[in-house]
mmCIF file of C-alpha atoms in Angstrom:
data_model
loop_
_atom_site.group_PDB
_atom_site.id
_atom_site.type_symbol
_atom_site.label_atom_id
_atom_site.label_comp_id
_atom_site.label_asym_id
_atom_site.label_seq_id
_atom_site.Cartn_x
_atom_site.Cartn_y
_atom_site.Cartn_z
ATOM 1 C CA UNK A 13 129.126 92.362 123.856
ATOM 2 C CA UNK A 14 126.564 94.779 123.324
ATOM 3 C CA UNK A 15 126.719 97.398 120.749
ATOM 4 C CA UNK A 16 124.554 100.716 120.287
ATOM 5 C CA UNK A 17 123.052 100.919 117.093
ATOM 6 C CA UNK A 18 122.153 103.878 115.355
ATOM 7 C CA UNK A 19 117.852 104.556 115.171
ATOM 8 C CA UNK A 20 118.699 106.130 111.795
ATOM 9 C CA UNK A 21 119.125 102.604 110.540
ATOM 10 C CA UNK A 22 116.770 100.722 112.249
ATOM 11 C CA UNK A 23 114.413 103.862 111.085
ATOM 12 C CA UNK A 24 115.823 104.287 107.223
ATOM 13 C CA UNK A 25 113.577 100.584 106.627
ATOM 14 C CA UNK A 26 110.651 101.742 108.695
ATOM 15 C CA UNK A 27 107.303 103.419 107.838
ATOM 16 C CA UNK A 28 107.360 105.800 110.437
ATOM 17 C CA UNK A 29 103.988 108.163 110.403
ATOM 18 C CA UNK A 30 104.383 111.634 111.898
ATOM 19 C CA UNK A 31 101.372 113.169 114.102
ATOM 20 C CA UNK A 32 98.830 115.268 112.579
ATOM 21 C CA UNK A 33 98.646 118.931 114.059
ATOM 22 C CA UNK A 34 95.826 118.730 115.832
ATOM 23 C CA UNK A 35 95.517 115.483 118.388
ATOM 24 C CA UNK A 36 91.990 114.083 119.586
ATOM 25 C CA UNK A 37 91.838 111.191 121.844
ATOM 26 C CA UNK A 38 91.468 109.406 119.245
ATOM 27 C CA UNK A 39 94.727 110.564 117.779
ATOM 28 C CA UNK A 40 96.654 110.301 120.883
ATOM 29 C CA UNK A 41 95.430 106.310 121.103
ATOM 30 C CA UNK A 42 96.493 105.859 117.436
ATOM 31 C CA UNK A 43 100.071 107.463 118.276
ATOM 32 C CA UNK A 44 100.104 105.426 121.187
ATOM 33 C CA UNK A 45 99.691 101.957 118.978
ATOM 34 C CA UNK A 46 102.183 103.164 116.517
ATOM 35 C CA UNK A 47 104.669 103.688 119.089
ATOM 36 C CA UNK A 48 103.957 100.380 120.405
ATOM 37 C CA UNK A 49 104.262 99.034 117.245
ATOM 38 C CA UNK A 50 107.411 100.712 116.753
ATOM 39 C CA UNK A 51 108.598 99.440 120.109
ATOM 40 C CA UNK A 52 108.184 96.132 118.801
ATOM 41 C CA UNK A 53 110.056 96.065 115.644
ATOM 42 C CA UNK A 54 112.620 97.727 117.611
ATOM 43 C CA UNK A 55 112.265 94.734 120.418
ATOM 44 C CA UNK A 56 112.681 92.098 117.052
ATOM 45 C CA UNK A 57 115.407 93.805 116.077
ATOM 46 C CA UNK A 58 117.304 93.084 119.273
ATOM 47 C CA UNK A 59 116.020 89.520 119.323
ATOM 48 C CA UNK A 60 115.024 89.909 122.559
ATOM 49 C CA UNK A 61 111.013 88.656 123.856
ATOM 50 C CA UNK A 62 108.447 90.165 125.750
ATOM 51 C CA UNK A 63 110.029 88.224 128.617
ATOM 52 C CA UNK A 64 113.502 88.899 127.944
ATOM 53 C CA UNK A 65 112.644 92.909 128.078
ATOM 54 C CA UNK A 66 111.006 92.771 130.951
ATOM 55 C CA UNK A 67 114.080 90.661 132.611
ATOM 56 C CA UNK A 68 116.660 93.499 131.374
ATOM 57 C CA UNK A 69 114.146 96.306 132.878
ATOM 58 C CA UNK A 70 113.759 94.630 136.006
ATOM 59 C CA UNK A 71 109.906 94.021 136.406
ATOM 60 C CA UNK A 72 108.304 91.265 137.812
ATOM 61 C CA UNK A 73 105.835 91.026 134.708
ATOM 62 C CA UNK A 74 106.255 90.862 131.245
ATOM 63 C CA UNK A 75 102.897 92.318 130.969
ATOM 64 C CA UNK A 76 103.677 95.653 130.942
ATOM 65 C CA UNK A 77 105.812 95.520 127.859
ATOM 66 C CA UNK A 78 102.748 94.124 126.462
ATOM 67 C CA UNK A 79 100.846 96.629 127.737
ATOM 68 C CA UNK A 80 102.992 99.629 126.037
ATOM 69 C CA UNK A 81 103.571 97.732 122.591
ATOM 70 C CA UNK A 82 99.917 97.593 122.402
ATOM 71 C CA UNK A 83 99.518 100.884 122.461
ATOM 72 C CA UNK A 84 97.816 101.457 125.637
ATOM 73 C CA UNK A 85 100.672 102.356 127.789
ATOM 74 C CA UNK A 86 103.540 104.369 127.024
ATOM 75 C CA UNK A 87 107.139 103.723 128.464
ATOM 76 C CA UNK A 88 107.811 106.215 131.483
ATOM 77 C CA UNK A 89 110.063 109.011 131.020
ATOM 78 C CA UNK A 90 112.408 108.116 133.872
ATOM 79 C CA UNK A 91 112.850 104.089 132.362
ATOM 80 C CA UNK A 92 113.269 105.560 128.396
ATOM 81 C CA UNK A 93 117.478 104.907 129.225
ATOM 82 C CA UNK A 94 116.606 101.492 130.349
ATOM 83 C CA UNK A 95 114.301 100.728 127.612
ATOM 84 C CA UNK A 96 117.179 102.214 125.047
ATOM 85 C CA UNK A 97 120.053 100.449 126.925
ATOM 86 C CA UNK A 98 117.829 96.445 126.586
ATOM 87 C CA UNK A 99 116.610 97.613 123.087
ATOM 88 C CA UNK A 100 120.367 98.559 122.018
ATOM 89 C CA UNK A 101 119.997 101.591 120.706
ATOM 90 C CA UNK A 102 120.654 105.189 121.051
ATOM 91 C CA UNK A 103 119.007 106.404 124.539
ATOM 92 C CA UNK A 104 118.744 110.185 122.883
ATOM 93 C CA UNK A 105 117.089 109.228 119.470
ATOM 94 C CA UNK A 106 115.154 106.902 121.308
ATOM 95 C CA UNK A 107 113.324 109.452 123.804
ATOM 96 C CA UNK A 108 113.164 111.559 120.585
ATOM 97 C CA UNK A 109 111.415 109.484 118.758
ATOM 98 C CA UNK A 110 109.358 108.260 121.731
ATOM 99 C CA UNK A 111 108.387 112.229 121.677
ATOM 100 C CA UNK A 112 107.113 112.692 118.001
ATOM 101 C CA UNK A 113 104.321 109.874 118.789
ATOM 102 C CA UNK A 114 104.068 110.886 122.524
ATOM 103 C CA UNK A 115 104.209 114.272 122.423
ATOM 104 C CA UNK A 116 103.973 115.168 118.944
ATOM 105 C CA UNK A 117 102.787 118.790 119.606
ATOM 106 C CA UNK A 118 106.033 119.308 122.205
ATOM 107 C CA UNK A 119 108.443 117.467 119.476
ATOM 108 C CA UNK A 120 107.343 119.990 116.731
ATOM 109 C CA UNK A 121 108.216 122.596 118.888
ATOM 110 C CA UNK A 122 111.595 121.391 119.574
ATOM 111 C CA UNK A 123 112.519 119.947 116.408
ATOM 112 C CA UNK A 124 110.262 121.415 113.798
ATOM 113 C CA UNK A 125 108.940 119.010 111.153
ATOM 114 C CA UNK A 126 112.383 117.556 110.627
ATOM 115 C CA UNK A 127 112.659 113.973 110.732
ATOM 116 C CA UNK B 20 118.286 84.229 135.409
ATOM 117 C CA UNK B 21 115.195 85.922 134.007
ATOM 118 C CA UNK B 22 113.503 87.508 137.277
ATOM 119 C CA UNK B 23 110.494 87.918 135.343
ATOM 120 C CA UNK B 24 107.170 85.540 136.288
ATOM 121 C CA UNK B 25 106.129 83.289 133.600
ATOM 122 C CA UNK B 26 104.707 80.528 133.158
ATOM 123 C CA UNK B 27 105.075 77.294 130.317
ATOM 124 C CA UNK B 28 103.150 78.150 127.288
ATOM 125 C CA UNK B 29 100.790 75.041 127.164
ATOM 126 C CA UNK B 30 99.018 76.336 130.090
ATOM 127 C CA UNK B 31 97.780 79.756 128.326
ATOM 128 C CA UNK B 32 94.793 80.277 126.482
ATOM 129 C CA UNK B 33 94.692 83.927 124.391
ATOM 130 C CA UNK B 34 91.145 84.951 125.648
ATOM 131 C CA UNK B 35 89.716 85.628 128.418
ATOM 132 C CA UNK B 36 87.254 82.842 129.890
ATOM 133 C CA UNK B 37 83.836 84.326 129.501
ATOM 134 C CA UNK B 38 83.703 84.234 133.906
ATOM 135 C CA UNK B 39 86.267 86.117 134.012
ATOM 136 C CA UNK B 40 85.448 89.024 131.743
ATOM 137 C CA UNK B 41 82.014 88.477 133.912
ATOM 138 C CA UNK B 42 83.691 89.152 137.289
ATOM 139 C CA UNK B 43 86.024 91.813 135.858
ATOM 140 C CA UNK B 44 83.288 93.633 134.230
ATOM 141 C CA UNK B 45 81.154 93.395 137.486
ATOM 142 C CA UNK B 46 83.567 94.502 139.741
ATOM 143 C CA UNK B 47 84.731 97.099 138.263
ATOM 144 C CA UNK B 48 80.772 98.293 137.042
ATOM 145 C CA UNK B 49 80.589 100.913 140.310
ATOM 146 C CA UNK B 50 83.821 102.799 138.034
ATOM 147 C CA UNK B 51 82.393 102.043 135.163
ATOM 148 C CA UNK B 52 78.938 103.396 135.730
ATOM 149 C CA UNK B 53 80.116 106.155 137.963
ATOM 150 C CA UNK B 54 82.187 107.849 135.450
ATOM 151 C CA UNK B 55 80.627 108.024 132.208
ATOM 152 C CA UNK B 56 84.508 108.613 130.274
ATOM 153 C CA UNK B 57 85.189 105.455 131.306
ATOM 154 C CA UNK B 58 85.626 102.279 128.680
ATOM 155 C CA UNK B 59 87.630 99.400 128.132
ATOM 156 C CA UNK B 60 89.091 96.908 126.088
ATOM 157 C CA UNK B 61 91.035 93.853 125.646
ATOM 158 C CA UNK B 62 94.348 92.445 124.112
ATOM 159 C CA UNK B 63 96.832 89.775 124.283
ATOM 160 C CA UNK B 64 100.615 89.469 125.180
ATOM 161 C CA UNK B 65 102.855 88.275 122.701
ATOM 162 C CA UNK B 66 102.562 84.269 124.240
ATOM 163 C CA UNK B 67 98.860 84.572 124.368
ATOM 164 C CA UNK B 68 98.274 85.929 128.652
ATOM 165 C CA UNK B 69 94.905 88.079 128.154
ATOM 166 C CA UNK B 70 94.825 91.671 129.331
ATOM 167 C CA UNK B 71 92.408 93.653 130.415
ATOM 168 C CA UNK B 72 92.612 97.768 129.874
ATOM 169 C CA UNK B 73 90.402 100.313 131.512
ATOM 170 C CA UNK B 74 90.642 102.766 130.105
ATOM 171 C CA UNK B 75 90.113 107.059 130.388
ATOM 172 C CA UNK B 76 88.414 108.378 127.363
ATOM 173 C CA UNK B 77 90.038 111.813 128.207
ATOM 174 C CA UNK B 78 92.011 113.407 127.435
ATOM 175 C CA UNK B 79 93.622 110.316 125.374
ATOM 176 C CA UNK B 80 92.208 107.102 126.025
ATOM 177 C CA UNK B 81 94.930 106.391 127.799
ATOM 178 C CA UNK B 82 95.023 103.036 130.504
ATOM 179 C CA UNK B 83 94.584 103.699 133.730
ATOM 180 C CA UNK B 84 94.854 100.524 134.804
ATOM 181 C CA UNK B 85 95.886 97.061 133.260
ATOM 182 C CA UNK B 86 94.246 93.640 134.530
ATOM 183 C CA UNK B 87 96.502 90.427 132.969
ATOM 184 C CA UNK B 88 96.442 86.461 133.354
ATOM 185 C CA UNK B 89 99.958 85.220 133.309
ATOM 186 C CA UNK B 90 99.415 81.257 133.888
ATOM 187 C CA UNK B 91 97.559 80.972 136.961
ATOM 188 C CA UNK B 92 97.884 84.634 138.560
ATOM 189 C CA UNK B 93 96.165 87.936 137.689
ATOM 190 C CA UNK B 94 97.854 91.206 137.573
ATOM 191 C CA UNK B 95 96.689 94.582 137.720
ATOM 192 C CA UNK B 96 99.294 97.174 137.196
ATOM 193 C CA UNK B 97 98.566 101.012 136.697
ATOM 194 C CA UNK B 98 98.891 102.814 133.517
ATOM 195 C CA UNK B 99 102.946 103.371 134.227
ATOM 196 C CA UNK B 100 103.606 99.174 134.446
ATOM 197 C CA UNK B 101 103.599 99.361 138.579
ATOM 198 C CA UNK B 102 102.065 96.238 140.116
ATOM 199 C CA UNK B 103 99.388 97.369 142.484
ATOM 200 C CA UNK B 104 98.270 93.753 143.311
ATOM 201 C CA UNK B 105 98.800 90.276 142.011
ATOM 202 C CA UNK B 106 96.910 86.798 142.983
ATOM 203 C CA UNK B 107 94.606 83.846 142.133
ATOM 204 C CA UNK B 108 91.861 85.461 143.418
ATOM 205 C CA UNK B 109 89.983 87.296 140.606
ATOM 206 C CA UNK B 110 87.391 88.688 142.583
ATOM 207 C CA UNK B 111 89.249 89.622 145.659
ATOM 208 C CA UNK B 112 91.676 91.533 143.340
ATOM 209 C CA UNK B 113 88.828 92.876 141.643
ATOM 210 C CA UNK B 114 87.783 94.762 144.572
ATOM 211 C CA UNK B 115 91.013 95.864 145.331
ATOM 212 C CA UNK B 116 91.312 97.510 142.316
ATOM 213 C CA UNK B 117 87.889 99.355 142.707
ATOM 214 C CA UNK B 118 88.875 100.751 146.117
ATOM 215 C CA UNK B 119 92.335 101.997 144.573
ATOM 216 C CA UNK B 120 90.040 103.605 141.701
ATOM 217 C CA UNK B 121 88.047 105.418 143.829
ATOM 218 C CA UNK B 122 90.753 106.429 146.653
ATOM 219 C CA UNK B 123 92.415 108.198 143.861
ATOM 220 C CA UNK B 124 89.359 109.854 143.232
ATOM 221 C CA UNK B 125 88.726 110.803 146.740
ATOM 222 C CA UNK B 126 92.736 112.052 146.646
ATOM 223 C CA UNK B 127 91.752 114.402 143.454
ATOM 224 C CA UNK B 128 88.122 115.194 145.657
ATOM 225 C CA UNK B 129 90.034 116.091 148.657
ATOM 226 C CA UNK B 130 92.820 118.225 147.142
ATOM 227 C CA UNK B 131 89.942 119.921 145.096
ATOM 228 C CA UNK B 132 88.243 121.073 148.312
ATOM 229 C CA UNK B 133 91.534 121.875 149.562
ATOM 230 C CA UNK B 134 92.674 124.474 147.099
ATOM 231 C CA UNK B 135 89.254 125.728 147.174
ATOM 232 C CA UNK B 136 89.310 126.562 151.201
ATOM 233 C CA UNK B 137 92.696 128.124 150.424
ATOM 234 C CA UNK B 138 91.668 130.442 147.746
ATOM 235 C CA UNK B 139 88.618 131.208 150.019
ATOM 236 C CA UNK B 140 91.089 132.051 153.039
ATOM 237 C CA UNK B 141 93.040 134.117 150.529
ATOM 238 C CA UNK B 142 90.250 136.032 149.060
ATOM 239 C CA UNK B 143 88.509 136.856 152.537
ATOM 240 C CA UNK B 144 92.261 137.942 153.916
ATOM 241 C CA UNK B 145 92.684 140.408 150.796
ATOM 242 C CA UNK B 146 89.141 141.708 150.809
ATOM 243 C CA UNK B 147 89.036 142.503 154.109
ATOM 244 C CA UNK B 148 92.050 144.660 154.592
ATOM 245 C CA UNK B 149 91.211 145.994 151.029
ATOM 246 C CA UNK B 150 87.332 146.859 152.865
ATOM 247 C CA UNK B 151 88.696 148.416 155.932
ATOM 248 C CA UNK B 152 91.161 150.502 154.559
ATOM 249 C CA UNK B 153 88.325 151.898 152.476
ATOM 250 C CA UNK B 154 86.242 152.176 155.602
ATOM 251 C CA UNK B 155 89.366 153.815 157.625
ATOM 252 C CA UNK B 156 89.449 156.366 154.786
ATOM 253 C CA UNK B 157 85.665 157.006 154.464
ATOM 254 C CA UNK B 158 85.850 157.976 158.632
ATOM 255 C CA UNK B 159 88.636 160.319 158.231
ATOM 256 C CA UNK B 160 87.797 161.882 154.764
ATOM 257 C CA UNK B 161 84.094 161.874 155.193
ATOM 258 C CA UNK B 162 82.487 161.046 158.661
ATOM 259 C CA UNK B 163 78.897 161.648 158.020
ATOM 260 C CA UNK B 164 79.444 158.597 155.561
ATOM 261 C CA UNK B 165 80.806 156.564 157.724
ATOM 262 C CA UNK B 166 77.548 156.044 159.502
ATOM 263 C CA UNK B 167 76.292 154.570 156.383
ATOM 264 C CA UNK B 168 79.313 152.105 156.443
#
């Protein structure tokens, strides 16, 4: 049985780099990769596989997991509660913190520079 | 059951054979040369499928579109992970992707000319009622003006 766990804890033994204020392209790729990476660890953590993912989010390739968690994709808004549900964690901090690396500019302005 | 297509691990190699970069490179060189913010670049999957990225160097450098080799069969998905087209035909795939690249540029070119013929409509409609009213009130206020209208 499946249980939720808290991002604060998964977080708490992370490294997790918050965006500069002002975002270049160049930025925005790095963001991208960190998310990815983040994705990842997340994906360990769940001892699930590139496969097994993209099983649980119903795609017909793995590839696009790849695609995300190396940093040149992002996941899509309307599959974050998917992506939380297979990564078992909270679908709320999880869009959040998909936010601060997506949209770091949009995050600030909701959530100010609190982590 | 995992729905997901892949393939045993002995028959991946992590790069790309140097033909195919070749054929992707050269297919894809009418979008590549056309649009100057164009690049790409290349990665792996996490059992060793090579992927391809074009890429848009603005605003981002974000993916537009994503060319992969699981086993035997290439993939290209779009930026958001949908599968436009999958096969064993590199080249054939390779010029589907080119014609989806530039129909969404035609869709952009097309709904470019089309706001621009509805502003124009919108401009000439307002302008003209704003220029006769001035020309109905030139007659009646001052006639020997109007002849100059």
């Amino acid at each position: 049985m499946r249980t939720t766990k808290p991002l604060a804890d998964i977080e708490a033994a992370q490294d997790v780099t918050k965006p500069s204020v002002t975002r270049s392209a160049a930025d925005s790729k790095q963001m991208r990769k960190q998310a990815g990476t983040w994705l990842k660890q997340l994906r360990a953590a769940a001892g699930l596989s590139q496969i097994d993912l993209a099983a649980q989010l119903g795609l017909k390739y793995y590839t696009f997991v790849s695609q995300v968690e190396n940093g040149f994709g992002r996941v899509p808004t309307e599959s974050m509660a998917n992506w939380a549900a297979a990564l078992q964690v909270d679908p709320s901090s999880f869009a959040r913190h998909l936010l601060s690396f997506y949209e770091p500019e949009l995050y600030r302005l909701l959530f100010g520079s609190e982590k | 059951m995992s729905n997901v297509i892949a393939f045993r691990r002995e028959e991946r190699s992590a790069a790309w054979r140097r033909h195919e970069l070749q054929q992707i490179v050269t297919s894809l060189g009418p979008v590549l040369r056309a649009d100057p913010a164009r690049a790409w670049d290349t990665g792996t999957t996490e059992i060793g499928d090579p992927q391809f990225y074009l890429l848009r160097q603005e605003p981002d450098e974000s993916c537009d579109m994503c060319i992969s080799r699981v086993g035997s069969v290439y993939v290209v998905e779009d930026g958001e992970g949908r599968v436009l087209f999958d096969g064993a035909n590199l080249a054939a795939l390779g010029e589907k992707a080119v014609a989806f690249l530039r129909k969404d540029r035609g869709q952009i070119i097309a709904s470019l000319a089309l706001a621009w013929i509805g502003l124009r409509h919108f401009v000439h409609d307002k302008v003209e009622a704003l220029m006769a009213e001035g020309e109905d009130m030139l007659v009646h206020v001052a006639p020997q003006l109007a002849a100059f209208v």
